[in-house]
PDB file of C-alpha atoms in Angstrom:
ATOM      1  CA  MET A   1       6.660   1.655 -15.094  1.00 86.00           C
ATOM      2  CA  HIS A   2       2.957   1.006 -15.552  1.00 97.00           C
ATOM      3  CA  LEU A   3       1.020   3.739 -13.729  1.00 98.00           C
ATOM      4  CA  THR A   4       2.544   7.179 -14.292  1.00 98.00           C
ATOM      5  CA  ASN A   5       0.149   9.650 -12.695  1.00 98.00           C
ATOM      6  CA  ALA A   6      -2.840  10.026 -10.380  1.00 98.00           C
ATOM      7  CA  ILE A   7      -4.626  13.344 -10.882  1.00 98.00           C
ATOM      8  CA  ILE A   8      -6.873  14.788  -8.166  1.00 98.00           C
ATOM      9  CA  HIS A   9      -9.893  16.927  -9.111  1.00 98.00           C
ATOM     10  CA  PRO A  10     -10.889  18.973  -6.025  1.00 96.00           C
ATOM     11  CA  GLU A  11     -13.114  21.210  -8.140  1.00 96.00           C
ATOM     12  CA  LYS A  12     -15.464  18.215  -8.465  1.00 95.00           C
ATOM     13  CA  PHE A  13     -15.596  17.313  -4.765  1.00 95.00           C
ATOM     14  CA  PRO A  14     -19.208  16.946  -3.557  1.00 92.00           C
ATOM     15  CA  ALA A  15     -18.479  18.496  -0.150  1.00 89.00           C
ATOM     16  CA  ARG A  16     -15.759  20.415   1.648  1.00 90.00           C
ATOM     17  CA  ASP A  17     -16.669  19.564   5.250  1.00 90.00           C
ATOM     18  CA  LEU A  18     -16.746  15.751   4.993  1.00 91.00           C
ATOM     19  CA  TYR A  19     -13.885  13.257   5.021  1.00 92.00           C
ATOM     20  CA  PRO A  20     -11.851  12.795   2.863  1.00 94.00           C
ATOM     21  CA  PHE A  21     -12.789  15.947   0.971  1.00 95.00           C
ATOM     22  CA  ASN A  22     -11.933  18.107   3.978  1.00 94.00           C
ATOM     23  CA  LEU A  23      -8.275  17.064   3.818  1.00 96.00           C
ATOM     24  CA  GLU A  24      -6.183  20.009   2.700  1.00 97.00           C
ATOM     25  CA  VAL A  25      -3.657  17.720   1.017  1.00 98.00           C
ATOM     26  CA  PHE A  26      -6.250  16.811  -1.604  1.00 97.00           C
ATOM     27  CA  HIS A  27      -7.068  20.452  -2.308  1.00 97.00           C
ATOM     28  CA  GLN A  28      -3.463  21.554  -2.699  1.00 97.00           C
ATOM     29  CA  THR A  29      -2.041  18.555  -4.573  1.00 98.00           C
ATOM     30  CA  PRO A  30      -2.882  18.563  -8.289  1.00 96.00           C
ATOM     31  CA  SER A  31      -1.377  15.149  -8.943  1.00 98.00           C
ATOM     32  CA  ILE A  32       0.914  12.372  -7.751  1.00 98.00           C
ATOM     33  CA  ALA A  33       3.496  11.351 -10.349  1.00 98.00           C
ATOM     34  CA  PHE A  34       5.108   7.926 -10.276  1.00 98.00           C
ATOM     35  CA  HIS A  35       8.719   7.989 -11.450  1.00 97.00           C
ATOM     36  CA  SER A  36      10.022   4.902  -9.654  1.00 97.00           C
ATOM     37  CA  PRO A  37       8.845   1.271  -9.671  1.00 98.00           C
ATOM     38  CA  VAL A  38       8.568   1.609  -5.877  1.00 98.00           C
ATOM     39  CA  THR A  39       6.577   4.501  -4.388  1.00 99.00           C
ATOM     40  CA  PHE A  40       5.801   4.976  -0.700  1.00 99.00           C
ATOM     41  CA  PHE A  41       2.960   6.941   0.879  1.00 98.00           C
ATOM     42  CA  MET A  42       3.904   7.969   4.424  1.00 97.00           C
ATOM     43  CA  GLY A  43       2.139  10.054   7.048  1.00 96.00           C
ATOM     44  CA  GLU A  44       0.099   9.786  10.204  1.00 94.00           C
ATOM     45  CA  ASN A  45      -3.188   7.886  10.292  1.00 92.00           C
ATOM     46  CA  GLY A  46      -6.051   9.893   8.825  1.00 92.00           C
ATOM     47  CA  THR A  47      -3.900  11.879   6.399  1.00 95.00           C
ATOM     48  CA  GLY A  48      -5.402  10.261   3.299  1.00 95.00           C
ATOM     49  CA  LYS A  49      -2.810   7.616   2.365  1.00 95.00           C
ATOM     50  CA  THR A  50      -5.158   4.651   2.334  1.00 92.00           C
ATOM     51  CA  THR A  51      -8.004   6.723   0.898  1.00 94.00           C
ATOM     52  CA  LEU A  52      -5.920   7.631  -2.140  1.00 96.00           C
ATOM     53  CA  MET A  53      -4.614   4.083  -2.470  1.00 95.00           C
ATOM     54  CA  ASP A  54      -8.167   2.692  -2.359  1.00 93.00           C
ATOM     55  CA  ALA A  55      -9.194   5.197  -5.021  1.00 96.00           C
ATOM     56  CA  ILE A  56      -6.271   4.232  -7.249  1.00 97.00           C
ATOM     57  CA  ALA A  57      -7.170   0.555  -6.847  1.00 95.00           C
ATOM     58  CA  GLU A  58     -10.785   1.257  -7.788  1.00 94.00           C
ATOM     59  CA  LYS A  59      -9.741   3.348 -10.776  1.00 96.00           C
ATOM     60  CA  CYS A  60      -7.362   0.592 -11.927  1.00 96.00           C
ATOM     61  CA  ARG A  61     -10.148  -1.980 -11.491  1.00 93.00           C
ATOM     62  CA  ILE A  62      -8.159  -3.838  -8.861  1.00 92.00           C
ATOM     63  CA  TYR A  63     -10.444  -5.755  -6.528  1.00 78.00           C
ATOM     64  CA  SER A  64      -9.550  -5.093  -2.895  1.00 71.00           C
ATOM     65  CA  TRP A  65     -11.095  -8.183  -1.209  1.00 62.00           C
ATOM     66  CA  GLN A  66     -12.068  -5.948   1.688  1.00 58.00           C
ATOM     67  CA  GLY A  67     -15.137  -7.899   2.758  1.00 51.00           C
ATOM     68  CA  LEU A  68     -17.744  -6.287   4.973  1.00 44.00           C
ATOM     69  CA  ASP A  69     -16.954  -2.859   6.369  1.00 48.00           C
ATOM     70  CA  LYS A  70     -17.003  -2.327  10.080  1.00 46.00           C
ATOM     71  CA  ILE A  71     -19.900  -0.212  11.287  1.00 46.00           C
ATOM     72  CA  ARG A  72     -18.724   3.328  11.915  1.00 49.00           C
ATOM     73  CA  TYR A  73     -20.941   6.175  13.006  1.00 50.00           C
ATOM     74  CA  ASN A  74     -20.930   9.626  11.412  1.00 52.00           C
ATOM     75  CA  ARG A  75     -19.375   8.189   8.307  1.00 60.00           C
ATOM     76  CA  SER A  76     -19.238  10.401   5.227  1.00 64.00           C
ATOM     77  CA  PRO A  77     -21.672   9.117   2.579  1.00 68.00           C
ATOM     78  CA  TYR A  78     -18.997   9.908  -0.026  1.00 72.00           C
ATOM     79  CA  GLU A  79     -16.042   8.246   1.696  1.00 70.00           C
ATOM     80  CA  LYS A  80     -15.955   5.255  -0.648  1.00 80.00           C
ATOM     81  CA  ASP A  81     -16.481   7.438  -3.723  1.00 89.00           C
ATOM     82  CA  PHE A  82     -13.131   9.220  -3.792  1.00 94.00           C
ATOM     83  CA  HIS A  83     -12.158   7.305  -6.943  1.00 95.00           C
ATOM     84  CA  ARG A  84     -14.807   9.311  -8.801  1.00 96.00           C
ATOM     85  CA  PHE A  85     -12.748  12.441  -8.262  1.00 97.00           C
ATOM     86  CA  ILE A  86      -9.368  11.258  -9.504  1.00 98.00           C
ATOM     87  CA  SER A  87      -8.085  10.194 -12.903  1.00 98.00           C
ATOM     88  CA  ILE A  88      -5.078   8.058 -13.770  1.00 98.00           C
ATOM     89  CA  GLN A  89      -2.558   7.783 -16.590  1.00 98.00           C
ATOM     90  CA  TRP A  90      -0.832   4.627 -17.804  1.00 98.00           C
ATOM     91  CA  ALA A  91       2.500   4.394 -19.592  1.00 96.00           C
ATOM     92  CA  ASN A  92       1.454   1.687 -22.060  1.00 93.00           C
ATOM     93  CA  GLY A  93      -2.064   0.659 -21.208  1.00 94.00           C
ATOM     94  CA  SER A  94      -3.490  -0.860 -18.059  1.00 94.00           C
ATOM     95  CA  VAL A  95      -2.049  -3.917 -16.320  1.00 95.00           C
ATOM     96  CA  PRO A  96      -3.553  -6.310 -13.766  1.00 93.00           C
ATOM     97  CA  GLY A  97      -2.745  -5.877 -10.110  1.00 92.00           C
ATOM     98  CA  SER A  98      -3.626  -6.628  -6.523  1.00 89.00           C
ATOM     99  CA  PHE A  99      -4.381  -4.810  -3.282  1.00 90.00           C
ATOM    100  CA  PHE A 100      -2.918  -6.040  -0.006  1.00 85.00           C
ATOM    101  CA  SER A 101      -3.828  -5.256   3.593  1.00 80.00           C
ATOM    102  CA  SER A 102      -3.935  -7.452   6.688  1.00 67.00           C
ATOM    103  CA  GLN A 103      -7.717  -7.815   6.329  1.00 67.00           C
ATOM    104  CA  VAL A 104      -7.386  -8.660   2.641  1.00 62.00           C
ATOM    105  CA  PHE A 105      -4.826 -11.331   3.463  1.00 58.00           C
ATOM    106  CA  ARG A 106      -7.087 -12.982   6.042  1.00 60.00           C
ATOM    107  CA  ASN A 107      -9.965 -13.064   3.571  1.00 59.00           C
ATOM    108  CA  PHE A 108      -7.744 -14.451   0.824  1.00 60.00           C
ATOM    109  CA  ALA A 109      -6.201 -17.146   3.047  1.00 59.00           C
ATOM    110  CA  ASN A 110      -9.675 -18.362   4.019  1.00 59.00           C
ATOM    111  CA  LEU A 111     -10.817 -18.460   0.398  1.00 57.00           C
ATOM    112  CA  LEU A 112      -7.645 -20.259  -0.659  1.00 56.00           C
ATOM    113  CA  ASP A 113      -8.369 -23.062   1.802  1.00 58.00           C
ATOM    114  CA  GLU A 114     -11.878 -23.383   0.391  1.00 60.00           C
ATOM    115  CA  TRP A 115     -10.561 -23.583  -3.179  1.00 51.00           C
ATOM    116  CA  ALA A 116      -7.930 -26.137  -2.132  1.00 60.00           C
ATOM    117  CA  THR A 117     -10.613 -28.607  -1.046  1.00 66.00           C
ATOM    118  CA  SER A 118     -11.443 -29.142  -4.729  1.00 59.00           C
ATOM    119  CA  ASP A 119      -8.004 -28.327  -6.175  1.00 59.00           C
ATOM    120  CA  PRO A 120      -5.220 -29.135  -3.652  1.00 66.00           C
ATOM    121  CA  LYS A 121      -2.497 -28.289  -6.177  1.00 58.00           C
ATOM    122  CA  ILE A 122      -3.401 -24.612  -5.890  1.00 56.00           C
ATOM    123  CA  LEU A 123      -1.402 -24.606  -2.645  1.00 57.00           C
ATOM    124  CA  ASP A 124       1.769 -25.418  -4.621  1.00 57.00           C
ATOM    125  CA  TYR A 125       1.934 -21.736  -5.509  1.00 57.00           C
ATOM    126  CA  PHE A 126       2.205 -20.876  -1.801  1.00 56.00           C
ATOM    127  CA  GLY A 127       4.808 -23.332  -0.544  1.00 57.00           C
ATOM    128  CA  GLY A 128       2.596 -26.409  -0.776  1.00 57.00           C
ATOM    129  CA  LYS A 129       0.566 -25.826   2.361  1.00 59.00           C
ATOM    130  CA  SER A 130      -2.259 -23.714   3.696  1.00 58.00           C
ATOM    131  CA  LEU A 131      -1.339 -20.110   4.403  1.00 49.00           C
ATOM    132  CA  ARG A 132      -3.276 -20.409   7.661  1.00 53.00           C
ATOM    133  CA  SER A 133      -1.103 -23.339   8.781  1.00 52.00           C
ATOM    134  CA  GLN A 134       2.076 -21.257   8.497  1.00 52.00           C
ATOM    135  CA  SER A 135       3.210 -18.564  10.899  1.00 52.00           C
ATOM    136  CA  HIS A 136       2.023 -15.077  10.021  1.00 52.00           C
ATOM    137  CA  GLY A 137       5.442 -14.043   8.735  1.00 54.00           C
ATOM    138  CA  GLN A 138       5.948 -17.267   6.770  1.00 66.00           C
ATOM    139  CA  SER A 139       2.500 -17.122   5.193  1.00 68.00           C
ATOM    140  CA  LEU A 140       2.971 -13.510   4.124  1.00 72.00           C
ATOM    141  CA  MET A 141       6.345 -14.238   2.545  1.00 76.00           C
ATOM    142  CA  SER A 142       4.852 -17.220   0.691  1.00 74.00           C
ATOM    143  CA  PHE A 143       2.024 -14.992  -0.530  1.00 74.00           C
ATOM    144  CA  PHE A 144       4.326 -12.157  -1.642  1.00 81.00           C
ATOM    145  CA  ARG A 145       6.820 -14.411  -3.439  1.00 81.00           C
ATOM    146  CA  SER A 146       4.040 -16.080  -5.388  1.00 79.00           C
ATOM    147  CA  ARG A 147       2.024 -12.976  -6.216  1.00 80.00           C
ATOM    148  CA  PHE A 148       4.842 -10.652  -7.238  1.00 89.00           C
ATOM    149  CA  ASN A 149       6.061 -12.981  -9.999  1.00 88.00           C
ATOM    150  CA  ILE A 150       3.207 -11.734 -12.160  1.00 89.00           C
ATOM    151  CA  LYS A 151       3.487  -8.531 -14.200  1.00 93.00           C
ATOM    152  CA  GLY A 152       1.315  -5.894 -12.575  1.00 95.00           C
ATOM    153  CA  LEU A 153       0.647  -3.028 -10.187  1.00 97.00           C
ATOM    154  CA  TYR A 154       0.818  -3.942  -6.496  1.00 96.00           C
ATOM    155  CA  LEU A 155      -0.796  -1.776  -3.824  1.00 96.00           C
ATOM    156  CA  LEU A 156       0.192  -2.599  -0.240  1.00 94.00           C
ATOM    157  CA  ASP A 157      -1.465  -0.928   2.747  1.00 92.00           C
ATOM    158  CA  GLU A 158       0.800  -1.115   5.811  1.00 92.00           C
ATOM    159  CA  PRO A 159       2.212  -4.571   4.985  1.00 90.00           C
ATOM    160  CA  GLU A 160       4.504  -4.345   8.020  1.00 92.00           C
ATOM    161  CA  THR A 161       1.543  -4.967  10.346  1.00 84.00           C
ATOM    162  CA  ALA A 162       2.424  -7.906  12.645  1.00 72.00           C
ATOM    163  CA  LEU A 163       5.730  -8.490  10.807  1.00 82.00           C
ATOM    164  CA  SER A 164       8.902  -8.752  12.862  1.00 87.00           C
ATOM    165  CA  PRO A 165      11.850  -6.531  11.873  1.00 92.00           C
ATOM    166  CA  LYS A 166      13.488  -9.602  10.309  1.00 91.00           C
ATOM    167  CA  SER A 167      10.392 -10.304   8.203  1.00 89.00           C
ATOM    168  CA  GLN A 168      10.220  -6.639   7.192  1.00 92.00           C
ATOM    169  CA  LEU A 169      13.791  -6.918   5.930  1.00 95.00           C
ATOM    170  CA  GLU A 170      12.792 -10.008   3.963  1.00 93.00           C
ATOM    171  CA  LEU A 171       9.837  -8.160   2.441  1.00 93.00           C
ATOM    172  CA  LEU A 172      12.111  -5.215   1.618  1.00 96.00           C
ATOM    173  CA  LYS A 173      14.419  -7.545  -0.312  1.00 95.00           C
ATOM    174  CA  ILE A 174      11.487  -9.133  -2.161  1.00 94.00           C
ATOM    175  CA  VAL A 175      10.163  -5.706  -3.203  1.00 96.00           C
ATOM    176  CA  LYS A 176      13.611  -4.431  -4.232  1.00 96.00           C
ATOM    177  CA  ASP A 177      14.481  -7.541  -6.243  1.00 95.00           C
ATOM    178  CA  THR A 178      11.062  -7.765  -7.898  1.00 95.00           C
ATOM    179  CA  ALA A 179      11.040  -4.078  -8.845  1.00 95.00           C
ATOM    180  CA  GLY A 180      14.498  -4.518 -10.351  1.00 95.00           C
ATOM    181  CA  GLN A 181      13.195  -7.177 -12.729  1.00 95.00           C
ATOM    182  CA  GLY A 182      11.051  -4.574 -14.473  1.00 93.00           C
ATOM    183  CA  HIS A 183       7.670  -6.289 -14.523  1.00 95.00           C
ATOM    184  CA  ALA A 184       6.182  -5.007 -11.262  1.00 96.00           C
ATOM    185  CA  GLN A 185       5.319  -1.603  -9.824  1.00 98.00           C
ATOM    186  CA  PHE A 186       4.622  -1.041  -6.133  1.00 98.00           C
ATOM    187  CA  ILE A 187       2.691   1.655  -4.272  1.00 98.00           C
ATOM    188  CA  ILE A 188       3.044   1.094  -0.533  1.00 98.00           C
ATOM    189  CA  ALA A 189       1.514   2.956   2.413  1.00 96.00           C
ATOM    190  CA  THR A 190       3.722   2.390   5.431  1.00 96.00           C
ATOM    191  CA  HIS A 191       4.986   3.560   8.809  1.00 96.00           C
ATOM    192  CA  SER A 192       8.045   1.303   8.617  1.00 97.00           C
ATOM    193  CA  PRO A 193      11.485   2.945   8.404  1.00 97.00           C
ATOM    194  CA  ILE A 194      12.807  -0.451   7.291  1.00 97.00           C
ATOM    195  CA  LEU A 195      10.591  -0.600   4.200  1.00 98.00           C
ATOM    196  CA  LEU A 196      11.115   3.091   3.459  1.00 98.00           C
ATOM    197  CA  ALA A 197      14.831   2.341   3.039  1.00 98.00           C
ATOM    198  CA  CYS A 198      14.187   0.631  -0.310  1.00 98.00           C
ATOM    199  CA  PRO A 199      16.884   1.893  -2.717  1.00 96.00           C
ATOM    200  CA  HIS A 200      15.754   4.344  -5.407  1.00 96.00           C
ATOM    201  CA  ALA A 201      12.197   4.426  -4.055  1.00 98.00           C
ATOM    202  CA  GLU A 202      10.148   7.620  -4.130  1.00 98.00           C
ATOM    203  CA  ILE A 203       8.570   8.702  -0.838  1.00 99.00           C
ATOM    204  CA  TYR A 204       5.502  10.963  -0.704  1.00 99.00           C
ATOM    205  CA  ASP A 205       4.784  12.741   2.586  1.00 98.00           C
ATOM    206  CA  PHE A 206       1.078  13.185   3.425  1.00 98.00           C
ATOM    207  CA  ASP A 207       1.650  15.037   6.708  1.00 96.00           C
ATOM    208  CA  SER A 208       1.489  18.499   5.165  1.00 94.00           C
ATOM    209  CA  ALA A 209      -0.097  20.099   2.120  1.00 96.00           C
ATOM    210  CA  PRO A 210       0.705  19.794  -0.674  1.00 97.00           C
ATOM    211  CA  ILE A 211       1.827  16.179  -0.834  1.00 98.00           C
ATOM    212  CA  THR A 212       5.496  16.253  -1.811  1.00 97.00           C
ATOM    213  CA  THR A 213       8.437  13.890  -2.062  1.00 98.00           C
ATOM    214  CA  ILE A 214      10.847  13.625   0.838  1.00 98.00           C
ATOM    215  CA  ALA A 215      14.295  12.088   1.241  1.00 98.00           C
ATOM    216  CA  TYR A 216      14.474   8.955   3.371  1.00 98.00           C
ATOM    217  CA  GLU A 217      16.735  10.464   6.034  1.00 97.00           C
ATOM    218  CA  ASP A 218      14.449  13.499   6.311  1.00 97.00           C
ATOM    219  CA  THR A 219      11.389  11.425   7.252  1.00 97.00           C
ATOM    220  CA  ASP A 220      10.150  11.557  10.831  1.00 95.00           C
ATOM    221  CA  TYR A 221      10.224   7.769  10.969  1.00 95.00           C
ATOM    222  CA  TYR A 222      13.932   7.602  10.187  1.00 96.00           C
ATOM    223  CA  ARG A 223      14.887  10.493  12.476  1.00 96.00           C
ATOM    224  CA  ILE A 224      12.820   9.319  15.454  1.00 94.00           C
ATOM    225  CA  TYR A 225      14.040   5.725  15.267  1.00 94.00           C
ATOM    226  CA  LYS A 226      17.645   6.858  14.792  1.00 95.00           C
ATOM    227  CA  LYS A 227      17.447   9.224  17.740  1.00 95.00           C
ATOM    228  CA  PHE A 228      15.856   6.545  19.918  1.00 94.00           C
ATOM    229  CA  MET A 229      18.479   3.936  19.027  1.00 93.00           C
ATOM    230  CA  GLU A 230      21.277   6.366  19.802  1.00 94.00           C
ATOM    231  CA  ASN A 231      19.881   7.270  23.223  1.00 92.00           C
ATOM    232  CA  PRO A 232      16.845   5.253  24.445  1.00 92.00           C
ATOM    233  CA  ALA A 233      17.073   6.795  27.913  1.00 91.00           C
ATOM    234  CA  GLU A 234      16.067  10.145  26.471  1.00 88.00           C
ATOM    235  CA  PHE A 235      12.624   8.756  25.619  1.00 86.00           C
ATOM    236  CA  VAL A 236      11.781   6.668  28.700  1.00 84.00           C
TER     237      VAL A 236
END
């Protein structure tokens, strides 16, 4: 374990009526403890999963490669400052890490091709060819296998996006095996019941306040998918 705790300080929030400071989960949750090398954040969109993950990344000095933000009206002026209102605790000092999202991956793949024009051998770390020349699933698996060999903290924001169920199973195995080696810690925001099935993982539910852990088979994602598979006609 590297990161052991993320502490939220609602008493320091600059506003109560602006996102994300208007989310009740952040007012009623003193801290998020990390007991497992694999931790999941689950909940509907807008519940604060990515906001907290972004803040943790910023606090850990992990560059997110987000690029230019999309223009959004009525945006809170404090939305990108949530990291100022949390603190973190390490087990034995800070470690390097990385932040993954679909946008981050696109930006990284483009940069990698630019770097490879002057140093082609850099592609050897990713299967020997451009990530953009591989299928989406193949390129992601090449990226994950290469990146997760390094000791560190890995933040993944909905990595299942555009991955087939088969590729999600492959990612699940990579995460499970890597976490078992003891050098890597994962915090993953996801809607995928496949990824949530990772053995011994801790799942935090953001759908109600306070944020608490939940058993895999008690998650809405597991129950809804299970019910649908048992009787699809009930839903269509």
